[in-house]
Amino acid sequence: MAAYDEMFGADGAFADGASRAVYGELKLWMDAASPEFFDARRRQAELFFRRIGITFAVGGEAEASERLIPFDIVPRILSGGEWRKLERGLIQRAKALNAFLCDIYGPGECIKAGVIPAELVYQNSQYRVEMTRIPPPHGVFVHISGTDLVRTGEDDFYVLEDNARTPSGVSYMLENREVMMRLFPELFARHRIAPVETYTDGLLSTLKSVAPVFAEGDPTAVVLTPGPFNSAFYEHSFLADKMGVELVEGSDLFVQDCRVHMRTTEGPRQVDVIYRRIDDDFLDPLVFRPDSAIGVPGLMSVYEAGRVTIVNAPGAGVADDKAVYSYMPEIIRFFTGEEPILKTVPTWRCREPDSLAYVLEHLPELVVKEVNGSGGYGMLVGPTASKAEIEAFAAKLKGDPTGFIAQPTLALSTCPTFVEKGLAPRHVDLRPFVLTGADGVRVTPGGLTRVALTEGSLVVNSSQGGGTKDTWVLDD
Amino acid sequence: MRIRIVYDTRYAYETPARAVAQVLRLTPRSNDGQYVAHWCVELDIDEAAPCGEDAFGNVTHTFFTTKPLSHLTITVSGVVETADTHGLLSGVIEPLAPDVFLRETALTTMDDDMRAFADGIAGAASRDRLTLLHDLLAATHADVTFDTASTNVATSAVEAFALRRGVCQDLTHIYIACARHLGIPARYVSGHLVKLDGDVEQQAGHAWAEALVPGLGWIGFDVANGVCPSETHVRVATGFDYLSAAPVRGSRIGGGTEHLSVKLAVADLAQRQMQTSD
């Protein structure tokens, strides 16, 4: 099946290689430039990224390697009209997710009403019973989310997954824009492109807005990182730097007198908001994993006392479980009373025997994912898998059906991308970043466009060799 | 039965430990089968240990100290009056949806061997849940030998079952894992047991399981003894497994090797004068 192309639309939509209107100006400019010019710019781009030092450590390889995520200089462009619809959908989804989480840790109305089966919530390993006693400050569970969207047609955007734990990639969105502005200032003069640089200001405002009600004066926020060995450490330090807040590890924080303090050269300083980039399991060895050496002992007791805010709230992971995802249309209707604006991919829950039977029969056409997986690991892309891979996966699936969901293989849209042989269409997705604070919801125009660099590949994850592009929302 | 409990937990650190933080789940609550007449938790350091409650409804005491400690003693003493309820638990506030007790935890995982064991007991014949739970109790008690030498606090149900050996904690984990596998919400209880053979001094606290039977509620199953808890049992804390109901959970920086010594005396006051060994 031919994929929708971001620049050229559906197959043969325009005569003589003309592009969609939104790409018109870019196409003219690109046609006028020489291949040598682009080669030079691509080398420059790589140099910029090396100098910035933006790297991503790839797990699962023998030698821990840090490498650049490939950057493609052809931007992905959305029209203002397209974006406004996406933005409304994202805000609706963020509100529904927060209402859902408040409900499942509180009265459980959506379970009583049969919107979602109890077992998917209560038996979910991400359901943190501790949160039944702790209403998060200002009722926000998911302050920062990165929703993965894919496009299959002119008006068809699907949500692929909600990343409600600690979504990463926002530093690439910001760096990509900076590099593009340095490389192609003339393009920014010829287009009116919505800025993304405001993200970090918005993030800091969001963090401060959810400070405990007891916080005095200007709340102190920190970024809590597992340390330099984490794959996203660059992003942690980048965000702390841009916000002008401290980047801390667990050992820099301690609990005393029911407050969290950080050690500084000028003595202890109280911390009000912790933007943590470590998983729930490692937050507090007194409550979660006792062997965690990267958390803060006693953190949860201060949190329960309402004297510190943890961002995102512990237990938010239930919302990005892939089996819960399949109930999102019902969850949105139940909590907002509206029809979902963004589409949800039809999902077979392998926990249901009928679905499992269907999935096993149709493995070559489906994408099968672990309900708790991320990073594109542990998934099967039926159409590109070998017979042996499919057979091995079928055995895995039969062994633990509740651990998997399956979806039809979507024809992800493509976007022209520079590869060895020149420009060629490659599949892309889009991860916009949504901030939810006590002061409202902020969505940065655009987001991170990820591109699968291998021809025909649908796996865009950076950990699997995907690249990124700058994403433009035109101010039209 | 009027039961007196004196429970000393003493930590000695090789070198002074810093930033010692602990959460204690050492305080029982009253319910229809037990009345806590008197209870006291004391520390030998100058820190407040405010009382709180955890997600399971357990009473907690939490403390932090920044002073270096070479040793730390937690002394618990109290009197509880108990009545035999034939294992039936009532008069307890249940803060959580029972379905949360169907989840597998790291200490209560299953393997094929255990699944075969549990499914074998469940059999083909449809029985009521209570009978099934009693059969599971008898089978676990019979198949797994009580042995204090082969497991430790971090041993999982799968590991203990492979050995067919363990202490009350392991037997309880095996029982809970099997019950959950059979679709029955089950949880861990830590507590104390009066030994009817007259041994007042004990090496460690006791543990048993509770499983949910519709219409009856939570019912206790003491796997180590193959019986339902009676007036000899004092229920202290509950959770998914040992870890979430642990009497003491702590963290510290430094301190080197930790030497833990426990002095526990559980006595039926009607039977004898309390023996204090200090």
mmCIF file with all atom_site columns, C-alpha atoms in Angstrom, chain A residues 198-307:
data_model
loop_
_atom_site.group_PDB
_atom_site.id
_atom_site.type_symbol
_atom_site.label_atom_id
_atom_site.label_alt_id
_atom_site.label_comp_id
_atom_site.label_asym_id
_atom_site.label_entity_id
_atom_site.label_seq_id
_atom_site.pdbx_PDB_ins_code
_atom_site.Cartn_x
_atom_site.Cartn_y
_atom_site.Cartn_z
_atom_site.occupancy
_atom_site.B_iso_or_equiv
_atom_site.pdbx_formal_charge
_atom_site.auth_seq_id
_atom_site.auth_comp_id
_atom_site.auth_asym_id
_atom_site.auth_atom_id
_atom_site.pdbx_PDB_model_num
ATOM 1   C CA . THR A 1 198 ? 9.138  28.683 24.824 1.00 0.00 ? 198 THR A CA 1
ATOM 2   C CA . TYR A 1 199 ? 8.878  25.034 25.917 1.00 0.00 ? 199 TYR A CA 1
ATOM 3   C CA . THR A 1 200 ? 11.369 25.295 28.777 1.00 0.00 ? 200 THR A CA 1
ATOM 4   C CA . ASP A 1 201 ? 9.751  28.487 30.112 1.00 0.00 ? 201 ASP A CA 1
ATOM 5   C CA . GLY A 1 202 ? 6.421  26.703 29.973 1.00 0.00 ? 202 GLY A CA 1
ATOM 6   C CA . LEU A 1 203 ? 7.906  23.691 31.723 1.00 0.00 ? 203 LEU A CA 1
ATOM 7   C CA . LEU A 1 204 ? 9.269  25.819 34.550 1.00 0.00 ? 204 LEU A CA 1
ATOM 8   C CA . SER A 1 205 ? 5.941  27.650 34.928 1.00 0.00 ? 205 SER A CA 1
ATOM 9   C CA . THR A 1 206 ? 4.149  24.311 34.967 1.00 0.00 ? 206 THR A CA 1
ATOM 10  C CA . LEU A 1 207 ? 6.487  22.939 37.638 1.00 0.00 ? 207 LEU A CA 1
ATOM 11  C CA . LYS A 1 208 ? 6.106  26.023 39.817 1.00 0.00 ? 208 LYS A CA 1
ATOM 12  C CA . SER A 1 209 ? 2.340  26.067 39.371 1.00 0.00 ? 209 SER A CA 1
ATOM 13  C CA . VAL A 1 210 ? 2.002  22.638 40.952 1.00 0.00 ? 210 VAL A CA 1
ATOM 14  C CA . ALA A 1 211 ? 4.208  23.424 43.968 1.00 0.00 ? 211 ALA A CA 1
ATOM 15  C CA . PRO A 1 212 ? 2.732  22.390 47.325 1.00 0.00 ? 212 PRO A CA 1
ATOM 16  C CA . VAL A 1 213 ? 0.252  24.928 48.650 1.00 0.00 ? 213 VAL A CA 1
ATOM 17  C CA . PHE A 1 214 ? 2.558  25.330 51.657 1.00 0.00 ? 214 PHE A CA 1
ATOM 18  C CA . ALA A 1 215 ? 5.564  26.366 49.565 1.00 0.00 ? 215 ALA A CA 1
ATOM 19  C CA . GLU A 1 216 ? 6.758  29.799 50.593 1.00 0.00 ? 216 GLU A CA 1
ATOM 20  C CA . GLY A 1 217 ? 7.861  32.440 48.141 1.00 0.00 ? 217 GLY A CA 1
ATOM 21  C CA . ASP A 1 218 ? 9.174  31.345 44.779 1.00 0.00 ? 218 ASP A CA 1
ATOM 22  C CA . PRO A 1 219 ? 9.066  27.533 44.707 1.00 0.00 ? 219 PRO A CA 1
ATOM 23  C CA . THR A 1 220 ? 12.324 25.665 44.140 1.00 0.00 ? 220 THR A CA 1
ATOM 24  C CA . ALA A 1 221 ? 12.232 23.043 41.403 1.00 0.00 ? 221 ALA A CA 1
ATOM 25  C CA . VAL A 1 222 ? 14.919 20.493 40.539 1.00 0.00 ? 222 VAL A CA 1
ATOM 26  C CA . VAL A 1 223 ? 15.453 17.860 37.858 1.00 0.00 ? 223 VAL A CA 1
ATOM 27  C CA . LEU A 1 224 ? 16.160 14.455 39.398 1.00 0.00 ? 224 LEU A CA 1
ATOM 28  C CA . THR A 1 225 ? 18.265 12.199 37.148 1.00 0.00 ? 225 THR A CA 1
ATOM 29  C CA . PRO A 1 226 ? 19.431 8.619  37.639 1.00 0.00 ? 226 PRO A CA 1
ATOM 30  C CA . GLY A 1 227 ? 22.881 9.859  36.562 1.00 0.00 ? 227 GLY A CA 1
ATOM 31  C CA . PRO A 1 228 ? 25.206 10.051 33.580 1.00 0.00 ? 228 PRO A CA 1
ATOM 32  C CA . PHE A 1 229 ? 24.733 6.399  32.682 1.00 0.00 ? 229 PHE A CA 1
ATOM 33  C CA . ASN A 1 230 ? 21.095 6.933  31.821 1.00 0.00 ? 230 ASN A CA 1
ATOM 34  C CA . SER A 1 231 ? 20.394 7.014  28.092 1.00 0.00 ? 231 SER A CA 1
ATOM 35  C CA . ALA A 1 232 ? 18.648 10.380 28.353 1.00 0.00 ? 232 ALA A CA 1
ATOM 36  C CA . PHE A 1 233 ? 21.129 12.066 30.692 1.00 0.00 ? 233 PHE A CA 1
ATOM 37  C CA . TYR A 1 234 ? 21.898 14.680 28.077 1.00 0.00 ? 234 TYR A CA 1
ATOM 38  C CA . GLU A 1 235 ? 18.255 15.718 28.097 1.00 0.00 ? 235 GLU A CA 1
ATOM 39  C CA . HIS A 1 236 ? 18.113 15.892 31.888 1.00 0.00 ? 236 HIS A CA 1
ATOM 40  C CA . SER A 1 237 ? 21.087 18.245 32.040 1.00 0.00 ? 237 SER A CA 1
ATOM 41  C CA . PHE A 1 238 ? 19.806 20.204 29.054 1.00 0.00 ? 238 PHE A CA 1
ATOM 42  C CA . LEU A 1 239 ? 16.409 20.864 30.640 1.00 0.00 ? 239 LEU A CA 1
ATOM 43  C CA . ALA A 1 240 ? 17.859 21.784 34.032 1.00 0.00 ? 240 ALA A CA 1
ATOM 44  C CA . ASP A 1 241 ? 20.253 24.158 32.295 1.00 0.00 ? 241 ASP A CA 1
ATOM 45  C CA . LYS A 1 242 ? 17.565 25.804 30.165 1.00 0.00 ? 242 LYS A CA 1
ATOM 46  C CA . MET A 1 243 ? 15.239 26.232 33.138 1.00 0.00 ? 243 MET A CA 1
ATOM 47  C CA . GLY A 1 244 ? 18.010 27.492 35.386 1.00 0.00 ? 244 GLY A CA 1
ATOM 48  C CA . VAL A 1 245 ? 17.314 24.864 38.058 1.00 0.00 ? 245 VAL A CA 1
ATOM 49  C CA . GLU A 1 246 ? 19.594 22.337 39.702 1.00 0.00 ? 246 GLU A CA 1
ATOM 50  C CA . LEU A 1 247 ? 20.211 18.931 38.190 1.00 0.00 ? 247 LEU A CA 1
ATOM 51  C CA . VAL A 1 248 ? 20.377 16.505 41.101 1.00 0.00 ? 248 VAL A CA 1
ATOM 52  C CA . GLU A 1 249 ? 20.854 12.814 41.756 1.00 0.00 ? 249 GLU A CA 1
ATOM 53  C CA . GLY A 1 250 ? 19.082 11.009 44.566 1.00 0.00 ? 250 GLY A CA 1
ATOM 54  C CA . SER A 1 251 ? 22.099 11.299 46.837 1.00 0.00 ? 251 SER A CA 1
ATOM 55  C CA . ASP A 1 252 ? 21.967 15.108 46.532 1.00 0.00 ? 252 ASP A CA 1
ATOM 56  C CA . LEU A 1 253 ? 18.547 15.100 48.213 1.00 0.00 ? 253 LEU A CA 1
ATOM 57  C CA . PHE A 1 254 ? 17.597 14.116 51.733 1.00 0.00 ? 254 PHE A CA 1
ATOM 58  C CA . VAL A 1 255 ? 14.560 14.181 53.952 1.00 0.00 ? 255 VAL A CA 1
ATOM 59  C CA . GLN A 1 256 ? 14.496 16.000 57.249 1.00 0.00 ? 256 GLN A CA 1
ATOM 60  C CA . ASP A 1 257 ? 11.653 17.468 59.314 1.00 0.00 ? 257 ASP A CA 1
ATOM 61  C CA . CYS A 1 258 ? 9.151  16.262 56.724 1.00 0.00 ? 258 CYS A CA 1
ATOM 62  C CA . ARG A 1 259 ? 10.751 18.314 53.951 1.00 0.00 ? 259 ARG A CA 1
ATOM 63  C CA . VAL A 1 260 ? 12.981 17.400 51.041 1.00 0.00 ? 260 VAL A CA 1
ATOM 64  C CA . HIS A 1 261 ? 16.268 19.287 50.991 1.00 0.00 ? 261 HIS A CA 1
ATOM 65  C CA . MET A 1 262 ? 19.124 19.413 48.543 1.00 0.00 ? 262 MET A CA 1
ATOM 66  C CA . ARG A 1 263 ? 22.742 19.687 49.584 1.00 0.00 ? 263 ARG A CA 1
ATOM 67  C CA . THR A 1 264 ? 24.311 22.836 48.235 1.00 0.00 ? 264 THR A CA 1
ATOM 68  C CA . THR A 1 265 ? 27.611 24.566 48.843 1.00 0.00 ? 265 THR A CA 1
ATOM 69  C CA . GLU A 1 266 ? 25.666 27.036 50.966 1.00 0.00 ? 266 GLU A CA 1
ATOM 70  C CA . GLY A 1 267 ? 23.992 24.411 53.112 1.00 0.00 ? 267 GLY A CA 1
ATOM 71  C CA . PRO A 1 268 ? 20.696 22.589 52.733 1.00 0.00 ? 268 PRO A CA 1
ATOM 72  C CA . ARG A 1 269 ? 17.998 24.161 50.623 1.00 0.00 ? 269 ARG A CA 1
ATOM 73  C CA . GLN A 1 270 ? 14.359 23.105 50.643 1.00 0.00 ? 270 GLN A CA 1
ATOM 74  C CA . VAL A 1 271 ? 12.995 21.595 47.422 1.00 0.00 ? 271 VAL A CA 1
ATOM 75  C CA . ASP A 1 272 ? 9.347  22.065 46.494 1.00 0.00 ? 272 ASP A CA 1
ATOM 76  C CA . VAL A 1 273 ? 8.986  20.406 43.104 1.00 0.00 ? 273 VAL A CA 1
ATOM 77  C CA . ILE A 1 274 ? 10.912 17.426 41.763 1.00 0.00 ? 274 ILE A CA 1
ATOM 78  C CA . TYR A 1 275 ? 10.827 16.824 38.022 1.00 0.00 ? 275 TYR A CA 1
ATOM 79  C CA . ARG A 1 276 ? 12.012 13.262 38.257 1.00 0.00 ? 276 ARG A CA 1
ATOM 80  C CA . ARG A 1 277 ? 13.370 11.355 35.325 1.00 0.00 ? 277 ARG A CA 1
ATOM 81  C CA . ILE A 1 278 ? 13.577 8.078  37.233 1.00 0.00 ? 278 ILE A CA 1
ATOM 82  C CA . ASP A 1 279 ? 10.920 5.392  37.324 1.00 0.00 ? 279 ASP A CA 1
ATOM 83  C CA . ASP A 1 280 ? 8.437  4.988  40.177 1.00 0.00 ? 280 ASP A CA 1
ATOM 84  C CA . ASP A 1 281 ? 10.176 1.790  41.233 1.00 0.00 ? 281 ASP A CA 1
ATOM 85  C CA . PHE A 1 282 ? 13.340 3.666  42.151 1.00 0.00 ? 282 PHE A CA 1
ATOM 86  C CA . LEU A 1 283 ? 11.901 6.789  43.776 1.00 0.00 ? 283 LEU A CA 1
ATOM 87  C CA . ASP A 1 284 ? 11.982 5.769  47.420 1.00 0.00 ? 284 ASP A CA 1
ATOM 88  C CA . PRO A 1 285 ? 13.594 2.580  48.761 1.00 0.00 ? 285 PRO A CA 1
ATOM 89  C CA . LEU A 1 286 ? 11.347 2.716  51.834 1.00 0.00 ? 286 LEU A CA 1
ATOM 90  C CA . VAL A 1 287 ? 8.235  2.323  49.669 1.00 0.00 ? 287 VAL A CA 1
ATOM 91  C CA . PHE A 1 288 ? 9.184  0.898  46.298 1.00 0.00 ? 288 PHE A CA 1
ATOM 92  C CA . ARG A 1 289 ? 12.202 -1.212 45.344 1.00 0.00 ? 289 ARG A CA 1
ATOM 93  C CA . PRO A 1 290 ? 14.336 -1.555 48.495 1.00 0.00 ? 290 PRO A CA 1
ATOM 94  C CA . ASP A 1 291 ? 17.505 -1.951 46.442 1.00 0.00 ? 291 ASP A CA 1
ATOM 95  C CA . SER A 1 292 ? 17.164 1.415  44.737 1.00 0.00 ? 292 SER A CA 1
ATOM 96  C CA . ALA A 1 293 ? 20.303 3.456  45.254 1.00 0.00 ? 293 ALA A CA 1
ATOM 97  C CA . ILE A 1 294 ? 19.194 6.328  43.009 1.00 0.00 ? 294 ILE A CA 1
ATOM 98  C CA . GLY A 1 295 ? 16.109 7.411  44.936 1.00 0.00 ? 295 GLY A CA 1
ATOM 99  C CA . VAL A 1 296 ? 15.459 9.474  48.048 1.00 0.00 ? 296 VAL A CA 1
ATOM 100 C CA . PRO A 1 297 ? 14.602 7.521  51.216 1.00 0.00 ? 297 PRO A CA 1
ATOM 101 C CA . GLY A 1 298 ? 11.471 9.016  52.750 1.00 0.00 ? 298 GLY A CA 1
ATOM 102 C CA . LEU A 1 299 ? 10.478 10.995 49.666 1.00 0.00 ? 299 LEU A CA 1
ATOM 103 C CA . MET A 1 300 ? 7.029  9.418  49.562 1.00 0.00 ? 300 MET A CA 1
ATOM 104 C CA . SER A 1 301 ? 6.292  10.318 53.173 1.00 0.00 ? 301 SER A CA 1
ATOM 105 C CA . VAL A 1 302 ? 7.015  13.994 52.431 1.00 0.00 ? 302 VAL A CA 1
ATOM 106 C CA . TYR A 1 303 ? 4.902  13.704 49.288 1.00 0.00 ? 303 TYR A CA 1
ATOM 107 C CA . GLU A 1 304 ? 2.042  12.238 51.286 1.00 0.00 ? 304 GLU A CA 1
ATOM 108 C CA . ALA A 1 305 ? 2.309  15.117 53.751 1.00 0.00 ? 305 ALA A CA 1
ATOM 109 C CA . GLY A 1 306 ? 1.879  17.501 50.812 1.00 0.00 ? 306 GLY A CA 1
ATOM 110 C CA . ARG A 1 307 ? 5.257  19.129 51.287 1.00 0.00 ? 307 ARG A CA 1
#
